Amino acid sequence: MALLLWWLSGREKYALLAPAVPFVSLAGVFSAVLTCITGMLLSGGGEYDSSTVNWHMWMGIATTMVSAWLYSQIRSGQARRQIAYTVAGLLVLVSVTGHLGGSLTHGSDYLSSPFKEEGSGAGGVHVRRVAIADVQKALVYGEVIEPILADKCYGCHGAQKQKGKLRMDQPATLMTGGKHGVAIVAGRSDSSLLVKRLLLPKEDDHHMAPKEKPQLTKEEIALLSWWIDQGASFTARVGALAQPASVKPILSALQSSAAGGAAAASSGDDDEEAQAALMHNADIPGQPVEAAGAADLAALRAKGVLAEPVAVGSNYLAVNCVNARAVGDAFIDQLKPLRRQLVSLKLTRTAVTDAGLEKLAGFDALRRLDLDYTAVTDKGMGHLKGLEHLAILNLVGTNITGVGVSALKGLTGLKRVYLFRSKVDHAQWAGLQAGLKGVVLDSGGYEVPTLATDTQLVKVPGK
Amino acid sequence: MTQKELNDQRLVREAGEAIARQYTRRHFLRESAMGLGGLAMAALWGCHTGGPGTPQVVFDPAHPMMPKLPHFAGKAKSVIYLHMAGAPSQLELFDYKPELMKMDGQDCPQSLLAGKRFAFIRGVPKMMGPQAKFAQHGESRAWVSEHMPHLATIVDEISFLKAVTTDQFNHAPAQLLMHTGNARLGRPSIGSWVTYGLGSENQDLPGFVVLSSGGRTPDAGKSVWGSGFLPSVYQGVQCRSEGDPVLFLNDPAGMGRDLRKASIDAINKVNQESYEEYGDPEILSRISQYEMAYRMQTSVPEVMNISDEPAAVHEMYGSNPGKGSLANNILLARKLVEKGVRFVQIFDWGWDSHGTDSNLAIDVGFINKCRQVDKPMTALILDLKQRGLLDETLVIWGGEFGRTPMMENREGKPNPFKGRDHHTEAFTIWMAGGGIKKGAVYGETDEIGYSAISGKAEPFDVQATILHQLGFDHRQLTYDFQGRPFRLTDVKGHVIKEIIA
């Protein structure tokens, strides 16, 4: 503040500020002295890396001295040029001291870590989680436990800082413990202070990790407890240790082809797993399939047909002719290159006929076929024989009769057939349903009978 | 100088002025100072990366409504949202509270009033028991009152959320919260997010259509179907079921369709040249919208014309061609979805049953409103089902908040008619189709229907569920604005998995 005021007061416009400068400079000296005193007290706690503390301390003392010198220069009315040198030197000292102080408090990569990619731990060392090919062969400490500690603990209990005098990044010091005692009691996770603090409620002052820092997940806590119960070995492999049922799924989740996958699996909680399960759509085949040819898709799109994957990252396709109703049987030939990817085909109100249906042989992936308001007939239903995964068939507004419906018997995957406004004789309905057990035949024609009350207006009583 | 030369000179001067006007000192200063610095900062802080693996929506201004890919294969392909503006009373419809009947006429206990703010209730109101008879229906044994006899027959197709809560007790903020995820103006609505993320199937019709009935626009105004900070092409297009389907779409008298096409082509040619010169993507949107409007001139009247539907359909919905009503709008919703429109939003006004006049009385006007909506919405579900559309169409029905178990006493005096005040702590919404469970009930309120005791859902959760059924992870469908990624659910919302099949 003093430096700024001093610099400004050199300009004529701000000359009025000149009297303030000595006072503010003196205040600066006092605050520098106070800071040194409090810094000494804090460093006495011994929780910080001593070399950084040392540098910070001496830089701080130098800053205080130079600021006192600056004050004396201003008071004695020295030339601006001389003062300017002192000011520059003080600026440098303050920046360096401040930076060191920040490193002490927040970790040496506090400023740069947001610019690095994700995965940087909370300051200090971070050990990248390596993909574990076979979790049973993995080193329990080196590959399973240490990554957790590195990610969530080393920032405050590692090389740079040792909060509570606990240093966790070396096996010896990890087992020795810190200010509050031993952190790990081998074989007894319930007596281990490390686990106790992890399990404290988040609002508790002693809860680890501190609430503003990234928390450990349930899986990580379970792994740590299990490791401690098994004797907290630094050399054993996972396979050599007993694995209770609660820990097995977590361990196998660590085994994955990508480090990212491992991190995601072990850092997710129940909600994530449930979400993943929710996103699963049973209507889409589970096994992956190769992508359809780009030229084939482009040819379809050029006609105005919508031919899109069902989702990001999926190669299964849904084709919709809502914008290209002029397509006919020849169009199905164009779909042949997409045989293995086509999951849903909407031919509503197009010019497709039975001849086109004949060409659908071999479309194994097809799950839903919409033929509503087309000119298909019972003969065409016979052509659908080979589509063993076809689940939903929409025949609304077609000339299909009971004969056509019976022809669908061979379709083992069939679940629902929509027959509203078709030519199926309702008298045959029971017979047809019996012939197609497990298939819902929806005849439509639902009625919402008009009740007298529907059109009656309730009026104010007495009027 | 000849006249021609004079004209040419003037044209040249005008062109020069037009160009000069485009680029003032203000533009230059703004761009150079903030532009360079902004670029540097953005690169430094890794803006617009959204983290690894976040699927980014690609906005193509020339084809804004082309179908885009969801994050995963969702069950629903379209949405019909029936919003009863004013807030229907859940205590007279779906939330049966016999305990409340026992307290009918008694003074409201202080515990329910302490520390709470009500829109209009002042002092100590009286409790009011349910003003309708309830019965359980279907295999799901859902409680439905006598005011919805038609819906009672299809309870096994729908799922109820009985413990929806909100924190807004006024119409406009509550409607905005329900539809845009924030009680203040300025955010895009659900339909805008959906069409932004998913496009639409039918390229001749708007992707997001709004139909309004009841005599008034909802209190939140047109912002409740607005596009907020998303490209304006994703705003809801308001269609009307009476008169011109879309305002200002038809050609003026004396202008034929060919002439219109020629003039649009000419306009677009000029726009194209502008685009080549300035590179503003909004110009591409404008070009595509002119062409879309031209296509809509034929496609919209065709789909909005309900007079060619068979009599049986009109009988089913209770619709009446030519007269403009909620039933007509609901029938239109089915037709639009059948044609491949992505999001149809229906607003019906008149559900604000305060009891201040007969139209807003629980025992008069409210029952009439129920009768207006009961048959058409039941018909909608059954009609979608029989056409094979219900699996892929998500239908939602609800208001913006609920109504109090107490009778409203505005200014401390009893109202002329029976009514209830706005209530934020519990109300009911139902959802159907598009992968929603059949016949489920999620959420419970206490024995007088005052607060939600389990299975609470917030508007964000409803929004997250809608996006989920369409195939989106609501946390990942984002848009960068004002320096951070925004999403419909903003910082909250989780998918209500209990009602998902």
Short mmCIF file of C-alpha atoms in Angstrom, two decimals, chain A:
data_model
loop_
_atom_site.label_atom_id
_atom_site.label_comp_id
_atom_site.label_asym_id
_atom_site.label_seq_id
_atom_site.Cartn_x
_atom_site.Cartn_y
_atom_site.Cartn_z
CA MET A 1 0.00 0.00 0.00
CA ALA A 2 2.77 2.32 0.97
CA LEU A 3 4.67 1.54 -2.18
CA LEU A 4 1.65 2.29 -4.31
CA LEU A 5 0.96 5.56 -2.56
CA TRP A 6 4.59 6.55 -2.80
CA TRP A 7 4.67 5.92 -6.51
CA LEU A 8 1.45 7.77 -7.11
CA SER A 9 2.43 10.73 -5.01
CA GLY A 10 5.28 11.35 -7.40
CA ARG A 11 2.77 12.46 -9.96
CA GLU A 12 1.45 15.90 -9.76
CA LYS A 13 -2.12 14.79 -9.85
CA TYR A 14 -1.73 12.75 -6.74
CA ALA A 15 0.60 15.06 -4.90
CA LEU A 16 -2.03 15.34 -2.18
CA LEU A 17 -1.25 11.78 -1.26
CA ALA A 18 2.32 12.63 -0.29
CA PRO A 19 1.65 13.26 3.43
CA ALA A 20 0.07 9.82 3.74
CA VAL A 21 3.15 7.99 2.57
CA PRO A 22 5.30 8.06 5.72
CA PHE A 23 2.43 6.98 7.90
CA VAL A 24 1.45 4.07 5.71
CA SER A 25 5.06 3.04 5.39
CA LEU A 26 5.40 2.94 9.17
CA ALA A 27 2.25 0.86 9.40
CA GLY A 28 3.85 -1.48 6.90
CA VAL A 29 6.89 -1.86 9.11
CA PHE A 30 4.75 -2.69 12.13
CA SER A 31 2.72 -5.27 10.27
CA ALA A 32 5.91 -6.85 8.92
CA VAL A 33 7.23 -7.20 12.46
CA LEU A 34 3.95 -8.69 13.67
CA THR A 35 3.95 -11.13 10.80
CA CYS A 36 7.45 -12.27 11.70
CA ILE A 37 6.43 -12.89 15.30
CA THR A 38 3.33 -14.87 14.41
CA GLY A 39 5.31 -16.74 11.78
CA MET A 40 7.85 -17.81 14.36
CA LEU A 41 5.10 -19.05 16.62
CA LEU A 42 3.50 -21.03 13.82
CA SER A 43 6.73 -22.54 12.63
CA GLY A 44 7.32 -23.74 16.16
CA GLY A 45 4.55 -26.23 15.54
CA GLY A 46 7.00 -28.06 13.33
CA GLU A 47 4.49 -29.11 10.77
CA TYR A 48 6.06 -27.57 7.78
CA ASP A 49 8.93 -28.45 5.57
CA SER A 50 11.89 -26.95 7.32
CA SER A 51 13.82 -25.75 4.31
CA THR A 52 10.91 -23.76 2.96
CA VAL A 53 10.23 -22.40 6.41
CA ASN A 54 13.83 -21.35 6.71
CA TRP A 55 13.81 -19.48 3.43
CA HIS A 56 10.47 -17.92 4.21
CA MET A 57 11.72 -16.81 7.60
CA TRP A 58 14.90 -15.21 6.42
CA MET A 59 13.16 -13.58 3.48
CA GLY A 60 10.58 -12.28 5.88
CA ILE A 61 13.18 -10.85 8.19
CA ALA A 62 14.90 -9.24 5.23
CA THR A 63 11.58 -7.76 4.14
CA THR A 64 11.04 -6.26 7.56
CA MET A 65 14.51 -4.76 7.61
CA VAL A 66 14.21 -3.27 4.17
CA SER A 67 10.80 -1.83 4.96
CA ALA A 68 12.26 -0.18 8.04
CA TRP A 69 15.06 1.20 5.90
CA LEU A 70 12.48 2.49 3.43
CA TYR A 71 10.64 4.27 6.19
CA SER A 72 13.79 5.92 7.36
CA GLN A 73 14.56 7.01 3.80
CA ILE A 74 11.14 8.60 3.41
CA ARG A 75 11.31 10.36 6.73
CA SER A 76 14.74 11.71 6.03
CA GLY A 77 13.48 13.03 2.72
CA GLN A 78 15.91 11.23 0.47
CA ALA A 79 15.81 11.67 -3.27
CA ARG A 80 13.18 9.82 -5.17
CA ARG A 81 15.76 7.89 -7.18
CA GLN A 82 17.29 6.36 -4.04
CA ILE A 83 13.93 5.51 -2.63
CA ALA A 84 12.94 3.96 -5.93
CA TYR A 85 15.70 1.35 -5.60
CA THR A 86 14.55 0.41 -2.16
CA VAL A 87 10.99 0.22 -3.33
CA ALA A 88 11.92 -2.13 -6.15
CA GLY A 89 13.91 -4.31 -3.82
CA LEU A 90 11.06 -4.42 -1.34
CA LEU A 91 8.60 -5.42 -4.02
CA VAL A 92 10.79 -8.35 -4.97
CA LEU A 93 11.25 -9.43 -1.38
CA VAL A 94 7.56 -9.26 -0.59
CA SER A 95 6.70 -11.33 -3.66
CA VAL A 96 9.26 -14.01 -2.90
CA THR A 97 8.37 -14.20 0.77
CA GLY A 98 4.69 -14.29 -0.04
CA HIS A 99 5.15 -17.04 -2.58
CA LEU A 100 7.05 -19.14 -0.13
CA GLY A 101 4.38 -18.55 2.47
CA GLY A 102 1.73 -19.66 0.01
CA SER A 103 3.69 -22.80 -0.77
CA LEU A 104 3.88 -23.59 2.90
CA THR A 105 0.17 -23.22 3.44
CA HIS A 106 -1.26 -24.63 0.28
CA GLY A 107 1.38 -26.81 -1.22
CA SER A 108 4.02 -26.03 -3.77
CA ASP A 109 1.82 -26.65 -6.78
CA TYR A 110 -1.12 -24.63 -5.56
CA LEU A 111 -1.02 -22.12 -8.39
CA SER A 112 0.07 -24.41 -11.17
CA SER A 113 -2.10 -27.42 -10.49
CA PRO A 114 -5.31 -25.97 -11.96
CA PHE A 115 -3.42 -25.57 -15.21
CA LYS A 116 -2.28 -29.12 -15.17
CA GLU A 117 -4.67 -31.82 -16.24
CA GLU A 118 -7.05 -33.41 -13.80
CA GLY A 119 -5.62 -35.98 -11.52
CA SER A 120 -3.34 -33.68 -9.60
CA GLY A 121 -3.72 -34.38 -5.95
CA ALA A 122 -4.23 -31.78 -3.28
CA GLY A 123 -0.79 -30.25 -3.56
CA GLY A 124 2.50 -32.00 -3.23
CA VAL A 125 3.30 -35.37 -4.65
CA HIS A 126 0.73 -37.25 -6.59
CA VAL A 127 1.06 -40.81 -7.67
CA ARG A 128 -0.84 -41.60 -10.83
CA ARG A 129 -3.11 -44.57 -10.43
CA VAL A 130 -1.67 -47.24 -12.63
CA ALA A 131 -3.99 -49.60 -14.40
CA ILE A 132 -4.01 -52.92 -12.61
CA ALA A 133 -4.19 -55.81 -14.99
CA ASP A 134 -4.65 -58.53 -12.39
CA VAL A 135 -5.58 -57.27 -8.98
CA GLN A 136 -4.73 -60.53 -7.23
CA LYS A 137 -1.12 -60.22 -8.33
CA ALA A 138 -0.84 -56.55 -7.41
CA LEU A 139 1.19 -55.30 -4.47
CA VAL A 140 -1.33 -54.38 -1.83
CA TYR A 141 0.52 -51.32 -0.52
CA GLY A 142 2.37 -50.20 -3.62
CA GLU A 143 -0.48 -50.48 -6.09
CA VAL A 144 -3.69 -50.39 -4.09
CA ILE A 145 -3.20 -48.50 -0.85
CA GLU A 146 -0.49 -46.01 -1.66
CA PRO A 147 -2.36 -44.40 -4.56
CA ILE A 148 -5.23 -43.64 -2.20
CA LEU A 149 -2.94 -42.11 0.40
CA ALA A 150 -1.03 -40.18 -2.22
CA ASP A 151 -4.17 -38.74 -3.70
CA LYS A 152 -5.93 -37.78 -0.50
CA CYS A 153 -3.33 -37.55 2.27
CA TYR A 154 0.12 -36.62 1.08
CA GLY A 155 -0.87 -33.05 0.43
CA CYS A 156 -0.88 -32.31 4.17
CA HIS A 157 0.99 -35.33 5.51
CA GLY A 158 3.82 -35.70 3.05
CA ALA A 159 7.12 -34.25 2.04
CA GLN A 160 6.06 -30.61 2.06
CA LYS A 161 3.97 -30.52 5.19
CA GLN A 162 3.48 -32.76 8.16
CA LYS A 163 0.29 -31.72 9.82
CA GLY A 164 -0.08 -33.16 13.31
CA LYS A 165 3.56 -34.24 12.92
CA LEU A 166 2.35 -37.16 10.87
CA ARG A 167 4.21 -38.02 7.71
CA MET A 168 2.47 -40.67 5.66
CA ASP A 169 4.54 -40.92 2.52
CA GLN A 170 7.10 -43.26 4.01
CA PRO A 171 6.23 -46.60 5.57
CA ALA A 172 8.38 -46.01 8.62
CA THR A 173 6.91 -42.65 9.53
CA LEU A 174 3.41 -43.84 8.62
CA MET A 175 3.63 -46.56 11.24
CA THR A 176 5.30 -44.29 13.80
CA GLY A 177 2.44 -41.88 13.86
CA GLY A 178 2.32 -38.25 14.90
CA LYS A 179 1.30 -35.79 17.55
CA HIS A 180 -1.83 -37.67 18.57
CA GLY A 181 -0.24 -41.06 18.65
CA VAL A 182 0.04 -44.05 16.44
CA ALA A 183 -2.14 -43.86 13.34
CA ILE A 184 -2.17 -47.50 12.41
CA VAL A 185 -2.46 -50.51 14.68
CA ALA A 186 -1.64 -53.48 12.48
CA GLY A 187 -4.44 -56.00 12.52
CA ARG A 188 -6.91 -53.73 14.30
CA SER A 189 -8.53 -51.19 12.02
CA ASP A 190 -11.10 -50.30 14.64
CA SER A 191 -8.33 -49.18 17.01
CA SER A 192 -6.41 -47.35 14.34
CA LEU A 193 -6.64 -43.61 14.65
CA LEU A 194 -6.40 -43.28 10.88
CA VAL A 195 -9.58 -45.23 10.34
CA LYS A 196 -11.32 -43.66 13.32
CA ARG A 197 -10.78 -40.22 11.89
CA LEU A 198 -12.01 -41.27 8.47
CA LEU A 199 -15.21 -42.56 9.98
CA LEU A 200 -15.96 -39.51 12.10
CA PRO A 201 -18.91 -37.41 10.98
CA LYS A 202 -17.96 -34.76 8.49
CA GLU A 203 -18.81 -31.90 10.84
CA ASP A 204 -16.41 -33.16 13.50
CA ASP A 205 -13.23 -31.09 13.78
CA HIS A 206 -11.05 -34.18 13.74
CA HIS A 207 -12.67 -35.76 10.72
CA MET A 208 -10.20 -36.61 7.97
CA ALA A 209 -9.93 -35.50 5.24
CA PRO A 210 -10.69 -31.93 6.31
CA LYS A 211 -14.06 -30.96 4.95
CA GLU A 212 -12.78 -28.47 2.40
CA LYS A 213 -10.48 -31.04 0.85
CA PRO A 214 -11.45 -33.98 -1.37
CA GLN A 215 -13.01 -36.70 0.73
CA LEU A 216 -12.24 -40.38 0.65
CA THR A 217 -14.89 -42.56 -0.87
CA LYS A 218 -16.56 -45.43 0.92
CA GLU A 219 -14.58 -47.84 -1.23
CA GLU A 220 -11.27 -46.22 -0.34
CA ILE A 221 -12.05 -46.31 3.37
CA ALA A 222 -13.04 -49.95 3.07
CA LEU A 223 -9.78 -50.78 1.34
CA LEU A 224 -7.71 -49.00 4.00
CA SER A 225 -9.55 -50.76 6.83
CA TRP A 226 -9.12 -54.08 5.12
CA TRP A 227 -5.41 -53.51 4.58
CA ILE A 228 -4.90 -52.62 8.23
CA ASP A 229 -6.91 -55.63 9.39
CA GLN A 230 -4.75 -57.85 7.25
CA GLY A 231 -1.65 -56.65 9.06
CA ALA A 232 -0.76 -53.48 7.17
CA SER A 233 1.87 -55.20 5.12
CA PHE A 234 4.04 -53.14 2.80
CA THR A 235 5.27 -56.06 0.79
CA ALA A 236 2.44 -58.56 0.42
CA ARG A 237 0.44 -59.10 -2.72
CA VAL A 238 -3.34 -58.90 -2.73
CA GLY A 239 -3.79 -62.54 -3.55
CA ALA A 240 -1.96 -63.62 -0.40
CA LEU A 241 -4.43 -61.84 1.88
CA ALA A 242 -7.85 -62.99 2.96
CA GLN A 243 -10.58 -61.12 1.08
CA PRO A 244 -13.98 -60.90 2.74
CA ALA A 245 -17.04 -60.54 0.55
CA SER A 246 -17.35 -56.84 1.27
CA VAL A 247 -13.95 -56.08 -0.20
CA LYS A 248 -13.93 -58.41 -3.20
CA PRO A 249 -16.07 -56.27 -5.52
CA ILE A 250 -14.03 -53.18 -4.71
CA LEU A 251 -10.81 -55.00 -5.52
CA SER A 252 -12.13 -56.35 -8.77
CA ALA A 253 -13.35 -52.90 -9.72
CA LEU A 254 -9.75 -51.74 -9.54
CA GLN A 255 -8.87 -54.19 -12.22
CA SER A 256 -9.59 -52.41 -15.42
CA SER A 257 -8.04 -51.62 -18.74
CA ALA A 258 -7.59 -47.92 -18.17
CA ALA A 259 -6.37 -45.88 -15.23
CA GLY A 260 -9.28 -43.58 -15.77
CA GLY A 261 -11.64 -46.48 -15.45
CA ALA A 262 -10.03 -47.58 -12.21
CA ALA A 263 -10.25 -44.14 -10.79
CA ALA A 264 -13.86 -43.81 -11.79
CA ALA A 265 -14.81 -47.18 -10.42
CA SER A 266 -13.24 -46.70 -7.05
CA SER A 267 -14.10 -43.07 -6.62
CA GLY A 268 -17.76 -43.46 -7.53
CA ASP A 269 -20.33 -44.02 -4.86
CA ASP A 270 -23.61 -45.92 -4.90
CA ASP A 271 -25.29 -43.16 -6.80
CA GLU A 272 -22.83 -43.47 -9.70
CA GLU A 273 -23.28 -47.19 -9.97
CA ALA A 274 -27.02 -46.85 -9.88
CA GLN A 275 -26.84 -44.16 -12.54
CA ALA A 276 -24.79 -46.38 -14.78
CA ALA A 277 -27.33 -49.14 -14.35
CA LEU A 278 -30.14 -46.75 -15.18
CA MET A 279 -28.50 -45.70 -18.42
CA HIS A 280 -28.56 -49.24 -19.67
CA ASN A 281 -31.20 -49.70 -22.32
CA ALA A 282 -32.23 -53.33 -22.81
CA ASP A 283 -33.63 -52.48 -26.23
CA ILE A 284 -30.14 -51.95 -27.61
CA PRO A 285 -27.90 -55.00 -28.11
CA GLY A 286 -25.20 -55.26 -25.49
CA GLN A 287 -22.27 -56.40 -27.56
CA PRO A 288 -20.30 -53.82 -29.48
CA VAL A 289 -20.47 -53.73 -33.27
CA GLU A 290 -18.28 -52.10 -35.84
CA ALA A 291 -19.30 -48.77 -37.28
CA ALA A 292 -21.38 -48.59 -40.42
CA GLY A 293 -19.74 -47.19 -43.53
CA ALA A 294 -19.75 -43.42 -43.63
CA ALA A 295 -20.52 -43.38 -47.34
CA ASP A 296 -23.59 -45.55 -46.83
CA LEU A 297 -24.88 -43.24 -44.12
CA ALA A 298 -24.19 -40.20 -46.24
CA ALA A 299 -26.15 -41.68 -49.12
CA LEU A 300 -29.13 -42.15 -46.84
CA ARG A 301 -28.90 -38.67 -45.39
CA ALA A 302 -28.72 -37.17 -48.85
CA LYS A 303 -32.23 -38.49 -49.43
CA GLY A 304 -33.45 -36.76 -46.27
CA VAL A 305 -33.57 -39.99 -44.29
CA LEU A 306 -32.48 -39.69 -40.66
CA ALA A 307 -29.79 -42.27 -40.01
CA GLU A 308 -28.15 -41.63 -36.67
CA PRO A 309 -26.44 -43.67 -33.99
CA VAL A 310 -28.67 -44.29 -31.00
CA ALA A 311 -26.26 -42.51 -28.70
CA VAL A 312 -22.84 -40.96 -28.47
CA GLY A 313 -20.25 -43.67 -28.74
CA SER A 314 -22.64 -46.32 -30.00
CA ASN A 315 -22.46 -47.78 -33.49
CA TYR A 316 -26.03 -49.01 -33.47
CA LEU A 317 -28.28 -47.01 -35.75
CA ALA A 318 -31.84 -45.81 -35.86
CA VAL A 319 -33.30 -44.94 -39.26
CA ASN A 320 -36.34 -42.68 -39.55
CA CYS A 321 -38.05 -41.77 -42.82
CA VAL A 322 -40.32 -39.05 -41.44
CA ASN A 323 -38.75 -36.47 -43.75
CA ALA A 324 -38.48 -38.76 -46.76
CA ARG A 325 -41.80 -40.46 -47.17
CA ALA A 326 -41.30 -41.06 -50.86
CA VAL A 327 -38.90 -43.94 -50.21
CA GLY A 328 -39.99 -47.33 -51.45
CA ASP A 329 -38.80 -50.91 -51.64
CA ALA A 330 -35.59 -50.00 -53.43
CA PHE A 331 -34.65 -48.01 -50.39
CA ILE A 332 -34.32 -51.17 -48.32
CA ASP A 333 -31.45 -52.21 -50.59
CA GLN A 334 -29.65 -49.11 -49.46
CA LEU A 335 -30.08 -50.25 -45.87
CA LYS A 336 -28.35 -53.58 -46.48
CA PRO A 337 -24.84 -52.34 -45.64
CA LEU A 338 -26.26 -51.35 -42.23
CA ARG A 339 -27.68 -54.79 -41.51
CA ARG A 340 -25.62 -55.40 -38.43
CA GLN A 341 -26.10 -51.97 -36.91
CA LEU A 342 -29.74 -51.22 -37.59
CA VAL A 343 -31.74 -51.36 -34.39
CA SER A 344 -34.82 -49.31 -35.23
CA LEU A 345 -36.45 -48.65 -38.59
CA LYS A 346 -39.35 -46.24 -38.99
CA LEU A 347 -41.09 -46.52 -42.34
CA THR A 348 -44.30 -44.75 -41.29
CA ARG A 349 -46.39 -43.60 -44.24
CA THR A 350 -43.73 -44.52 -46.79
CA ALA A 351 -44.22 -46.37 -50.08
CA VAL A 352 -42.70 -49.61 -48.80
CA THR A 353 -44.61 -52.80 -49.66
CA ASP A 354 -44.25 -56.54 -49.04
CA ALA A 355 -41.43 -56.71 -51.57
CA GLY A 356 -39.44 -54.38 -49.40
CA LEU A 357 -40.03 -56.54 -46.34
CA GLU A 358 -38.57 -59.49 -48.18
CA LYS A 359 -35.31 -57.61 -48.36
CA LEU A 360 -35.16 -57.29 -44.59
CA ALA A 361 -33.82 -60.82 -44.24
CA GLY A 362 -30.62 -60.86 -42.26
CA PHE A 363 -31.23 -57.67 -40.30
CA ASP A 364 -30.35 -59.39 -37.07
CA ALA A 365 -30.00 -56.35 -34.92
CA LEU A 366 -33.45 -54.99 -35.71
CA ARG A 367 -35.48 -54.49 -32.53
CA ARG A 368 -38.24 -52.15 -33.61
CA LEU A 369 -39.99 -51.88 -36.96
CA ASP A 370 -42.65 -49.23 -37.64
CA LEU A 371 -44.75 -50.02 -40.68
CA ASP A 372 -47.80 -47.99 -39.69
CA TYR A 373 -49.89 -46.62 -42.54
CA THR A 374 -47.95 -48.48 -45.22
CA ALA A 375 -49.29 -50.82 -47.90
CA VAL A 376 -47.89 -54.02 -46.40
CA THR A 377 -50.14 -57.07 -46.33
CA ASP A 378 -50.27 -60.46 -44.65
CA LYS A 379 -47.82 -61.85 -47.20
CA GLY A 380 -45.20 -59.43 -46.00
CA MET A 381 -45.49 -60.73 -42.46
CA GLY A 382 -44.12 -64.05 -43.65
CA HIS A 383 -41.00 -62.29 -44.88
CA LEU A 384 -40.18 -61.14 -41.35
CA LYS A 385 -39.49 -64.71 -40.27
CA GLY A 386 -35.76 -64.45 -39.78
CA LEU A 387 -35.81 -61.38 -37.54
CA GLU A 388 -35.34 -63.20 -34.30
CA HIS A 389 -34.61 -60.12 -32.22
CA LEU A 390 -37.52 -58.07 -33.45
CA ALA A 391 -39.38 -56.99 -30.30
CA ILE A 392 -41.80 -54.26 -31.37
CA LEU A 393 -43.81 -54.26 -34.58
CA ASN A 394 -46.08 -51.34 -35.43
CA LEU A 395 -48.84 -52.23 -37.90
CA VAL A 396 -51.28 -49.43 -37.08
CA GLY A 397 -53.41 -48.42 -40.04
CA THR A 398 -52.34 -51.30 -42.30
CA ASN A 399 -54.38 -53.97 -44.08
CA ILE A 400 -53.03 -56.79 -41.96
CA THR A 401 -55.58 -59.40 -40.95
CA GLY A 402 -55.51 -62.35 -38.57
CA VAL A 403 -53.61 -64.35 -41.18
CA GLY A 404 -50.72 -61.95 -41.09
CA VAL A 405 -50.64 -61.91 -37.31
CA SER A 406 -50.49 -65.70 -37.15
CA ALA A 407 -47.56 -65.62 -39.56
CA LEU A 408 -45.59 -63.83 -36.86
CA LYS A 409 -45.44 -66.98 -34.75
CA GLY A 410 -41.85 -67.71 -35.67
CA LEU A 411 -40.50 -64.47 -34.28
CA THR A 412 -39.02 -65.55 -30.99
CA GLY A 413 -38.10 -62.11 -29.73
CA LEU A 414 -41.46 -60.49 -30.38
CA LYS A 415 -42.93 -58.60 -27.43
CA ARG A 416 -45.53 -56.14 -28.72
CA VAL A 417 -47.55 -55.76 -31.88
CA TYR A 418 -49.70 -52.68 -32.46
CA LEU A 419 -52.76 -53.41 -34.56
CA PHE A 420 -54.99 -50.37 -34.10
CA ARG A 421 -56.95 -49.59 -37.29
CA SER A 422 -55.73 -52.77 -38.96
CA LYS A 423 -58.06 -55.24 -40.64
CA VAL A 424 -57.86 -57.88 -37.93
CA ASP A 425 -61.27 -59.31 -37.17
CA HIS A 426 -61.93 -58.87 -33.48
CA ALA A 427 -63.72 -62.15 -33.32
CA GLN A 428 -60.41 -63.88 -33.95
CA TRP A 429 -58.64 -61.98 -31.28
CA ALA A 430 -58.65 -64.57 -28.54
CA GLY A 431 -57.38 -67.21 -30.92
CA LEU A 432 -54.60 -65.01 -32.18
CA GLN A 433 -53.51 -64.10 -28.67
CA ALA A 434 -53.43 -67.73 -27.68
CA GLY A 435 -51.25 -68.52 -30.68
CA LEU A 436 -48.77 -65.83 -29.72
CA LYS A 437 -48.22 -66.37 -26.04
CA GLY A 438 -46.02 -63.84 -24.34
CA VAL A 439 -46.67 -61.26 -27.03
CA VAL A 440 -48.85 -58.26 -26.27
CA LEU A 441 -51.26 -57.69 -29.13
CA ASP A 442 -52.62 -54.20 -28.81
CA SER A 443 -55.82 -53.78 -30.76
CA GLY A 444 -56.29 -50.17 -29.78
CA GLY A 445 -59.75 -48.75 -30.10
CA TYR A 446 -59.74 -47.65 -26.48
CA GLU A 447 -62.74 -45.68 -25.54
CA VAL A 448 -63.03 -42.88 -23.10
CA PRO A 449 -66.78 -42.86 -22.74
CA THR A 450 -68.33 -39.45 -22.35
CA LEU A 451 -69.84 -39.10 -18.93
CA ALA A 452 -72.68 -36.73 -18.25
CA THR A 453 -70.44 -34.77 -15.94
CA ASP A 454 -67.86 -34.14 -18.65
CA THR A 455 -69.79 -31.34 -20.18
CA GLN A 456 -71.72 -30.16 -17.19
CA LEU A 457 -70.61 -26.93 -15.71
CA VAL A 458 -70.70 -26.70 -11.95
CA LYS A 459 -72.45 -23.51 -11.02
CA VAL A 460 -72.41 -21.53 -7.83
CA PRO A 461 -74.93 -23.13 -5.49
CA GLY A 462 -78.14 -21.14 -5.31
CA LYS A 463 -77.65 -19.40 -8.65
#
